[in-house]
Structures are given as C-alpha cells and as structure tokens.
mmCIF file of C-alpha atoms in Angstrom:
data_model
loop_
_atom_site.group_PDB
_atom_site.id
_atom_site.type_symbol
_atom_site.label_atom_id
_atom_site.label_comp_id
_atom_site.label_asym_id
_atom_site.label_seq_id
_atom_site.Cartn_x
_atom_site.Cartn_y
_atom_site.Cartn_z
ATOM 1 C CA UNK A 1 0.000 0.000 0.000
ATOM 2 C CA UNK A 2 1.364 3.460 -0.820
ATOM 3 C CA UNK A 3 0.330 6.980 0.116
ATOM 4 C CA UNK A 4 0.890 10.282 -1.630
ATOM 5 C CA UNK A 5 3.686 12.516 -0.441
ATOM 6 C CA UNK A 6 2.541 14.846 2.343
ATOM 7 C CA UNK A 7 2.404 18.510 1.385
ATOM 8 C CA UNK A 8 5.645 20.228 2.396
ATOM 9 C CA UNK A 9 7.996 17.835 0.586
ATOM 10 C CA UNK A 10 9.245 17.717 -2.976
ATOM 11 C CA UNK A 11 9.341 14.736 -5.293
ATOM 12 C CA UNK A 12 12.465 13.404 -3.588
ATOM 13 C CA UNK A 13 11.021 13.721 -0.085
ATOM 14 C CA UNK A 14 13.113 16.802 0.686
ATOM 15 C CA UNK A 15 11.485 19.473 2.852
ATOM 16 C CA UNK A 16 10.293 22.672 1.134
ATOM 17 C CA UNK A 17 8.348 25.753 2.250
ATOM 18 C CA UNK A 18 4.579 25.362 2.200
ATOM 19 C CA UNK A 19 2.820 27.370 -0.559
ATOM 20 C CA UNK A 20 5.866 27.487 -2.842
ATOM 21 C CA UNK A 21 5.279 26.229 -6.415
ATOM 22 C CA UNK A 22 7.632 25.653 -9.311
ATOM 23 C CA UNK A 23 8.113 28.742 -11.466
ATOM 24 C CA UNK A 24 6.309 27.197 -14.474
ATOM 25 C CA UNK A 25 3.175 26.565 -12.388
ATOM 26 C CA UNK A 26 3.222 30.107 -11.031
ATOM 27 C CA UNK A 27 3.427 31.586 -14.526
ATOM 28 C CA UNK A 28 0.607 29.343 -15.833
ATOM 29 C CA UNK A 29 -1.616 30.268 -12.914
ATOM 30 C CA UNK A 30 -0.994 33.970 -13.494
ATOM 31 C CA UNK A 31 -1.898 33.667 -17.171
ATOM 32 C CA UNK A 32 -5.132 31.850 -16.345
ATOM 33 C CA UNK A 33 -6.014 34.509 -13.793
ATOM 34 C CA UNK A 34 -5.491 37.329 -16.286
ATOM 35 C CA UNK A 35 -7.468 35.568 -19.008
ATOM 36 C CA UNK A 36 -10.313 34.763 -16.646
ATOM 37 C CA UNK A 37 -10.503 38.329 -15.396
ATOM 38 C CA UNK A 38 -10.481 39.576 -18.965
ATOM 39 C CA UNK A 39 -13.360 37.337 -19.985
ATOM 40 C CA UNK A 40 -15.414 38.333 -16.959
ATOM 41 C CA UNK A 41 -14.632 42.007 -17.446
ATOM 42 C CA UNK A 42 -15.444 41.806 -21.154
ATOM 43 C CA UNK A 43 -18.774 40.167 -20.478
ATOM 44 C CA UNK A 44 -19.645 42.800 -17.890
ATOM 45 C CA UNK A 45 -18.609 45.639 -20.210
ATOM 46 C CA UNK A 46 -20.697 44.185 -23.021
ATOM 47 C CA UNK A 47 -23.644 43.969 -20.679
ATOM 48 C CA UNK A 48 -23.227 47.601 -19.608
ATOM 49 C CA UNK A 49 -22.880 48.828 -23.190
ATOM 50 C CA UNK A 50 -25.992 46.916 -24.207
ATOM 51 C CA UNK A 51 -27.913 48.171 -21.208
ATOM 52 C CA UNK A 52 -28.594 44.603 -20.150
ATOM 53 C CA UNK A 53 -29.198 44.118 -16.463
ATOM 54 C CA UNK A 54 -29.563 40.371 -16.848
ATOM 55 C CA UNK A 55 -33.335 40.557 -17.119
ATOM 56 C CA UNK A 56 -35.453 40.571 -20.240
ATOM 57 C CA UNK A 57 -36.652 43.933 -21.551
ATOM 58 C CA UNK A 58 -40.244 42.809 -22.029
ATOM 59 C CA UNK A 59 -41.369 44.000 -18.623
ATOM 60 C CA UNK A 60 -39.801 47.424 -19.071
ATOM 61 C CA UNK A 61 -41.434 47.952 -22.450
ATOM 62 C CA UNK A 62 -44.806 46.803 -21.155
ATOM 63 C CA UNK A 63 -44.609 49.160 -18.181
ATOM 64 C CA UNK A 64 -43.521 52.045 -20.417
ATOM 65 C CA UNK A 65 -46.503 51.502 -22.702
ATOM 66 C CA UNK A 66 -48.913 51.617 -19.772
ATOM 67 C CA UNK A 67 -47.886 55.196 -18.992
ATOM 68 C CA UNK A 68 -48.087 56.609 -22.524
ATOM 69 C CA UNK A 69 -51.679 57.814 -22.245
ATOM 70 C CA UNK A 70 -50.616 60.680 -19.983
ATOM 71 C CA UNK A 71 -47.007 61.205 -21.112
ATOM 72 C CA UNK A 72 -47.389 61.500 -24.905
ATOM 73 C CA UNK A 73 -49.150 64.543 -26.447
ATOM 74 C CA UNK A 74 -52.432 63.816 -28.185
ATOM 75 C CA UNK A 75 -51.043 65.156 -31.479
ATOM 76 C CA UNK A 76 -48.493 62.354 -31.425
ATOM 77 C CA UNK A 77 -50.904 59.569 -30.512
ATOM 78 C CA UNK A 78 -53.516 60.893 -32.954
ATOM 79 C CA UNK A 79 -51.707 63.111 -35.490
ATOM 80 C CA UNK A 80 -53.786 65.893 -37.099
ATOM 81 C CA UNK A 81 -53.078 64.309 -40.491
ATOM 82 C CA UNK A 82 -52.241 60.726 -41.341
ATOM 83 C CA UNK A 83 -50.983 59.486 -44.687
ATOM 84 C CA UNK A 84 -52.046 56.054 -45.869
ATOM 85 C CA UNK A 85 -49.826 55.240 -48.816
ATOM 86 C CA UNK A 86 -51.361 52.214 -50.539
ATOM 87 C CA UNK A 87 -53.967 51.862 -47.798
ATOM 88 C CA UNK A 88 -57.044 52.169 -50.008
ATOM 89 C CA UNK A 89 -58.746 49.640 -52.270
ATOM 90 C CA UNK A 90 -56.440 48.494 -55.037
ATOM 91 C CA UNK A 91 -53.456 50.047 -53.297
ATOM 92 C CA UNK A 92 -54.757 53.601 -53.632
ATOM 93 C CA UNK A 93 -53.291 56.238 -51.358
ATOM 94 C CA UNK A 94 -55.294 57.722 -48.529
ATOM 95 C CA UNK A 95 -55.063 60.901 -46.467
ATOM 96 C CA UNK A 96 -57.023 61.279 -43.247
ATOM 97 C CA UNK A 97 -57.655 64.467 -41.295
ATOM 98 C CA UNK A 98 -58.508 64.486 -37.619
ATOM 99 C CA UNK A 99 -61.759 66.323 -36.954
ATOM 100 C CA UNK A 100 -62.378 65.548 -33.275
ATOM 101 C CA UNK A 101 -60.627 64.294 -30.156
ATOM 102 C CA UNK A 102 -62.625 62.965 -27.230
ATOM 103 C CA UNK A 103 -61.543 63.965 -23.718
ATOM 104 C CA UNK A 104 -59.532 61.128 -22.173
ATOM 105 C CA UNK A 105 -61.814 59.229 -19.876
ATOM 106 C CA UNK A 106 -62.810 55.921 -18.420
ATOM 107 C CA UNK A 107 -64.849 53.392 -20.362
ATOM 108 C CA UNK A 108 -68.306 54.101 -18.966
ATOM 109 C CA UNK A 109 -70.742 54.321 -21.868
ATOM 110 C CA UNK A 110 -67.960 53.904 -24.430
ATOM 111 C CA UNK A 111 -68.826 50.341 -25.510
ATOM 112 C CA UNK A 112 -71.922 48.263 -26.107
ATOM 113 C CA UNK A 113 -72.713 45.975 -23.140
ATOM 114 C CA UNK A 114 -71.399 42.761 -24.692
ATOM 115 C CA UNK A 115 -68.073 44.239 -25.788
ATOM 116 C CA UNK A 116 -67.756 45.957 -22.422
ATOM 117 C CA UNK A 117 -68.176 42.559 -20.752
ATOM 118 C CA UNK A 118 -65.483 40.955 -22.944
ATOM 119 C CA UNK A 119 -63.011 43.772 -22.365
ATOM 120 C CA UNK A 120 -63.837 43.857 -18.667
ATOM 121 C CA UNK A 121 -61.423 40.994 -18.057
ATOM 122 C CA UNK A 122 -58.477 43.355 -18.611
ATOM 123 C CA UNK A 123 -59.969 46.438 -16.972
ATOM 124 C CA UNK A 124 -60.001 50.034 -18.164
ATOM 125 C CA UNK A 125 -57.249 52.415 -17.096
ATOM 126 C CA UNK A 126 -57.935 55.084 -19.720
ATOM 127 C CA UNK A 127 -59.669 55.427 -23.072
ATOM 128 C CA UNK A 128 -58.416 57.786 -25.786
ATOM 129 C CA UNK A 129 -60.387 58.381 -28.997
ATOM 130 C CA UNK A 130 -60.199 60.513 -32.100
ATOM 131 C CA UNK A 131 -62.338 60.719 -35.236
ATOM 132 C CA UNK A 132 -60.953 61.253 -38.735
ATOM 133 C CA UNK A 133 -62.407 61.913 -42.162
ATOM 134 C CA UNK A 134 -60.991 61.080 -45.566
ATOM 135 C CA UNK A 135 -59.871 63.670 -48.114
ATOM 136 C CA UNK A 136 -63.338 63.784 -49.727
ATOM 137 C CA UNK A 137 -65.120 63.946 -46.364
ATOM 138 C CA UNK A 138 -67.257 61.035 -47.504
ATOM 139 C CA UNK A 139 -66.204 58.687 -44.719
ATOM 140 C CA UNK A 140 -65.628 59.075 -40.994
ATOM 141 C CA UNK A 141 -63.624 56.762 -38.751
ATOM 142 C CA UNK A 142 -63.147 56.689 -34.999
ATOM 143 C CA UNK A 143 -59.876 55.257 -33.687
ATOM 144 C CA UNK A 144 -59.553 54.231 -30.052
ATOM 145 C CA UNK A 145 -56.729 53.305 -27.695
ATOM 146 C CA UNK A 146 -57.964 51.450 -24.637
ATOM 147 C CA UNK A 147 -55.228 51.359 -21.990
ATOM 148 C CA UNK A 148 -56.022 48.415 -19.747
ATOM 149 C CA UNK A 149 -55.061 47.450 -16.196
ATOM 150 C CA UNK A 150 -53.865 43.992 -17.237
ATOM 151 C CA UNK A 151 -50.382 42.507 -17.120
ATOM 152 C CA UNK A 152 -48.756 40.696 -20.027
ATOM 153 C CA UNK A 153 -50.410 37.405 -19.111
ATOM 154 C CA UNK A 154 -53.836 39.034 -19.041
ATOM 155 C CA UNK A 155 -53.363 40.635 -22.460
ATOM 156 C CA UNK A 156 -52.093 37.375 -23.910
ATOM 157 C CA UNK A 157 -55.133 35.539 -22.567
ATOM 158 C CA UNK A 158 -57.508 38.115 -24.078
ATOM 159 C CA UNK A 159 -55.734 37.985 -27.443
ATOM 160 C CA UNK A 160 -55.955 34.198 -27.409
ATOM 161 C CA UNK A 161 -59.676 34.364 -26.697
ATOM 162 C CA UNK A 162 -60.262 36.837 -29.539
ATOM 163 C CA UNK A 163 -58.380 34.519 -31.865
ATOM 164 C CA UNK A 164 -59.961 31.248 -30.702
ATOM 165 C CA UNK A 165 -63.544 32.539 -30.625
ATOM 166 C CA UNK A 166 -63.125 34.859 -33.647
ATOM 167 C CA UNK A 167 -64.477 37.744 -31.614
ATOM 168 C CA UNK A 168 -62.977 40.442 -33.846
ATOM 169 C CA UNK A 169 -65.380 39.442 -36.629
ATOM 170 C CA UNK A 170 -68.586 39.510 -34.603
ATOM 171 C CA UNK A 171 -70.906 42.405 -35.418
ATOM 172 C CA UNK A 172 -72.342 42.344 -31.893
ATOM 173 C CA UNK A 173 -68.869 43.296 -30.638
ATOM 174 C CA UNK A 174 -68.420 46.416 -32.778
ATOM 175 C CA UNK A 175 -66.899 49.428 -30.995
ATOM 176 C CA UNK A 176 -68.935 52.596 -30.728
ATOM 177 C CA UNK A 177 -67.908 55.703 -32.705
ATOM 178 C CA UNK A 178 -67.156 59.125 -31.287
ATOM 179 C CA UNK A 179 -69.543 61.617 -32.879
ATOM 180 C CA UNK A 180 -68.542 65.224 -32.284
ATOM 181 C CA UNK A 181 -71.085 67.987 -32.837
ATOM 182 C CA UNK A 182 -70.291 70.511 -35.527
ATOM 183 C CA UNK A 183 -68.087 68.082 -37.469
ATOM 184 C CA UNK A 184 -68.511 65.711 -40.396
ATOM 185 C CA UNK A 185 -68.976 62.963 -37.792
ATOM 186 C CA UNK A 186 -71.933 64.641 -36.083
ATOM 187 C CA UNK A 187 -74.346 61.950 -37.283
ATOM 188 C CA UNK A 188 -71.933 59.045 -36.808
ATOM 189 C CA UNK A 189 -73.862 56.942 -34.333
ATOM 190 C CA UNK A 190 -74.308 53.273 -33.482
ATOM 191 C CA UNK A 191 -76.621 52.614 -36.452
ATOM 192 C CA UNK A 192 -74.125 54.208 -38.839
ATOM 193 C CA UNK A 193 -71.308 51.760 -38.070
ATOM 194 C CA UNK A 194 -70.174 50.038 -41.262
ATOM 195 C CA UNK A 195 -66.757 48.405 -40.737
ATOM 196 C CA UNK A 196 -64.540 47.840 -37.748
ATOM 197 C CA UNK A 197 -61.316 46.289 -36.504
ATOM 198 C CA UNK A 198 -60.134 45.343 -33.001
ATOM 199 C CA UNK A 199 -56.518 44.486 -32.197
ATOM 200 C CA UNK A 200 -55.474 43.174 -28.768
ATOM 201 C CA UNK A 201 -51.780 43.853 -28.212
ATOM 202 C CA UNK A 202 -49.734 41.395 -26.188
ATOM 203 C CA UNK A 203 -46.569 43.487 -25.795
ATOM 204 C CA UNK A 204 -48.444 46.458 -24.346
ATOM 205 C CA UNK A 205 -51.571 46.820 -22.179
ATOM 206 C CA UNK A 206 -53.519 48.356 -25.056
ATOM 207 C CA UNK A 207 -56.477 47.430 -27.250
ATOM 208 C CA UNK A 208 -56.481 49.314 -30.553
ATOM 209 C CA UNK A 209 -59.717 49.629 -32.490
ATOM 210 C CA UNK A 210 -61.342 51.574 -35.299
ATOM 211 C CA UNK A 211 -64.877 51.823 -36.663
ATOM 212 C CA UNK A 212 -65.871 53.557 -39.886
ATOM 213 C CA UNK A 213 -69.047 54.752 -41.622
ATOM 214 C CA UNK A 214 -70.418 57.245 -44.097
ATOM 215 C CA UNK A 215 -70.307 60.932 -43.250
ATOM 216 C CA UNK A 216 -73.855 61.556 -44.497
ATOM 217 C CA UNK A 217 -75.364 59.661 -41.575
ATOM 218 C CA UNK A 218 -76.839 56.782 -43.563
ATOM 219 C CA UNK A 219 -77.663 53.668 -41.563
ATOM 220 C CA UNK A 220 -75.997 50.353 -42.325
ATOM 221 C CA UNK A 221 -78.070 47.193 -42.373
ATOM 222 C CA UNK A 222 -75.178 44.753 -42.771
ATOM 223 C CA UNK A 223 -71.877 45.971 -41.358
ATOM 224 C CA UNK A 224 -68.725 43.988 -42.127
ATOM 225 C CA UNK A 225 -65.510 43.507 -40.239
ATOM 226 C CA UNK A 226 -62.562 45.167 -41.948
ATOM 227 C CA UNK A 227 -61.095 41.739 -42.654
ATOM 228 C CA UNK A 228 -64.241 40.584 -44.452
ATOM 229 C CA UNK A 229 -64.722 43.856 -46.320
ATOM 230 C CA UNK A 230 -61.132 43.802 -47.590
ATOM 231 C CA UNK A 231 -61.257 40.270 -48.975
ATOM 232 C CA UNK A 232 -60.700 39.888 -52.690
ATOM 233 C CA UNK A 233 -64.075 39.758 -54.405
ATOM 234 C CA UNK A 234 -65.987 41.065 -51.383
ATOM 235 C CA UNK A 235 -69.299 42.600 -52.388
ATOM 236 C CA UNK A 236 -71.842 44.867 -50.783
ATOM 237 C CA UNK A 237 -71.868 48.606 -50.142
ATOM 238 C CA UNK A 238 -69.406 48.516 -47.244
ATOM 239 C CA UNK A 239 -66.748 46.595 -49.163
ATOM 240 C CA UNK A 240 -67.304 48.518 -52.390
ATOM 241 C CA UNK A 241 -66.938 51.866 -50.595
ATOM 242 C CA UNK A 242 -63.610 50.802 -49.088
ATOM 243 C CA UNK A 243 -64.788 51.324 -45.511
ATOM 244 C CA UNK A 244 -62.899 48.243 -44.367
ATOM 245 C CA UNK A 245 -59.718 49.834 -45.701
ATOM 246 C CA UNK A 246 -60.561 53.035 -43.821
ATOM 247 C CA UNK A 247 -60.858 51.250 -40.488
ATOM 248 C CA UNK A 248 -57.847 48.994 -41.002
ATOM 249 C CA UNK A 249 -55.618 51.729 -42.431
ATOM 250 C CA UNK A 250 -56.202 54.170 -39.594
ATOM 251 C CA UNK A 251 -55.955 51.554 -36.854
ATOM 252 C CA UNK A 252 -52.663 50.272 -38.268
ATOM 253 C CA UNK A 253 -51.081 53.711 -38.433
ATOM 254 C CA UNK A 254 -52.144 54.736 -34.949
ATOM 255 C CA UNK A 255 -50.841 51.399 -33.643
ATOM 256 C CA UNK A 256 -47.490 51.929 -35.405
ATOM 257 C CA UNK A 257 -47.185 55.353 -33.831
ATOM 258 C CA UNK A 258 -47.927 53.894 -30.400
ATOM 259 C CA UNK A 259 -45.268 51.205 -30.834
ATOM 260 C CA UNK A 260 -42.750 53.866 -31.823
ATOM 261 C CA UNK A 261 -43.358 55.675 -28.542
ATOM 262 C CA UNK A 262 -43.020 52.406 -26.626
ATOM 263 C CA UNK A 263 -39.593 51.824 -28.201
ATOM 264 C CA UNK A 264 -38.517 55.388 -27.450
ATOM 265 C CA UNK A 265 -39.603 55.132 -23.815
ATOM 266 C CA UNK A 266 -37.859 51.782 -23.419
ATOM 267 C CA UNK A 267 -34.573 52.974 -24.954
ATOM 268 C CA UNK A 268 -34.507 56.305 -23.096
ATOM 269 C CA UNK A 269 -31.667 56.292 -20.513
ATOM 270 C CA UNK A 270 -32.799 56.459 -16.911
#
C-alpha cells in the first residue's frame, strides 16, 4: 500500500516551504487569472454597453406603454393628419384628417354591453379616442386606444380568446364611434357603423380599435368587419366603398405610432 507525499515535501522527499510552487506553475496560474478576469470584465462591459441588467426587456417595455396615455401629447398619438400610402382599395393612397378628439376618460358608456363585458377581463385604465375623415369627407372613422389594467399574461389571454372565438369578426362586438357635434362625424352613431377592426396587443396593455361609416349619416343594415370587407371579391356597399380599408388603415397607423413611442420610452436612458 502506498500513500501520496505529504504537502511540504518535494518529489524526492526533501522538505520545502509550504505554498511554494515551481516557477512554471506560477506563470501558468498567473496567465489563467489574467485571461479569466479579462473574460469576466469583457462580459460585464458588453452587458453595460448593451444596457442589459440580466433581465429581459419585455417587462420594461410593457410598463412604459402603460404610462403613454398621460405622457405622450395627443397630437403624437392621434396626429392631425395621417398618410395612408397604398392603404385604399387596389393600393390607392389615402389621407385622413382628424376632426375631433374625445376627452380622455374611463370606459363608462364607451362600448356596447357585450363588448364591455369581454373587455372587462383586462380592466379600463384610460380610453383615448379621435375621429378622422378622408380627403373627400365622404367617410368618418373613430380610432380608439384602450389602456387596460392587465399585465402581459392578461393581455395574452384576451388575445388568445379573440383569436380562438373569432371575436374580432362579430358584429355584436363592434366598438362605438365618437360623434362630435359641428363636425362631419356629427351623425356618426351606433346605427351608422359600417366596418370595424379590433386588435389586442400582447406586448403592451392596449387594445387598438377603429370603426368607420359614411359621413352623411346613412344607416348600415349589414356591417362587415374590416377583414371581411377587404377580402378579394368582397361585395356589398361597405366593401365597395372601401370602408374596411378606412378602419384597417387608420388603426394600423395609430398602432405603429404607439409602438414607436413604446420603443422610445424603453430605450430612453434612466
């Protein structure tokens, strides 16, 4: 049976000072130490330069979006004029002019009972709305931004429900318009709703919607969702007038603007 040499002796069993190492081992250890420190320091520097705290940025962006309703001017959320290049039927260009902005408020009286019940699962922090007209003042469209009280999981659940149950295409879940007196939208009421779109965001606590109709106050017997009205070969007055394109085009551009502000708020140094 053999045992290893006790520490304190060299290979020939001669005494040596504890802690002393051959020169080659000392040099190798020093090199490893320097390289290790460099790798750690480089990783930390990269993290600082990237602004990465080790956590995902999803939470920060979500929280930033929740505060936009009171931190971003209305002219930036709902610009006075919006250009819709290729947004009309057949890829025609569109220009929309804002004619009214509703005071920011809660959701009381802002939705029909059934839609209010569906959206109630995420709560209502604030509702912002504006109404636009096209260049010919033939059509009017209300765009809304519902800032909810939900977290990311709540918004994801609502989006999944809209998708699974096809709620965005149900005419009994149409949003209400904002009809402002003294404007082209004065007669834009519940019976004048022609086309609509609802988009539940999952990266922000916001529901974006739009509803369009004719500016002359005519009633609509068979409204269509924007998706249905924009289908190739879609018939009927709503589709033929391009009112689905009006709702979709405005909702998309307001949503893009909102996402731009979310990115800016997220990237802004603290």
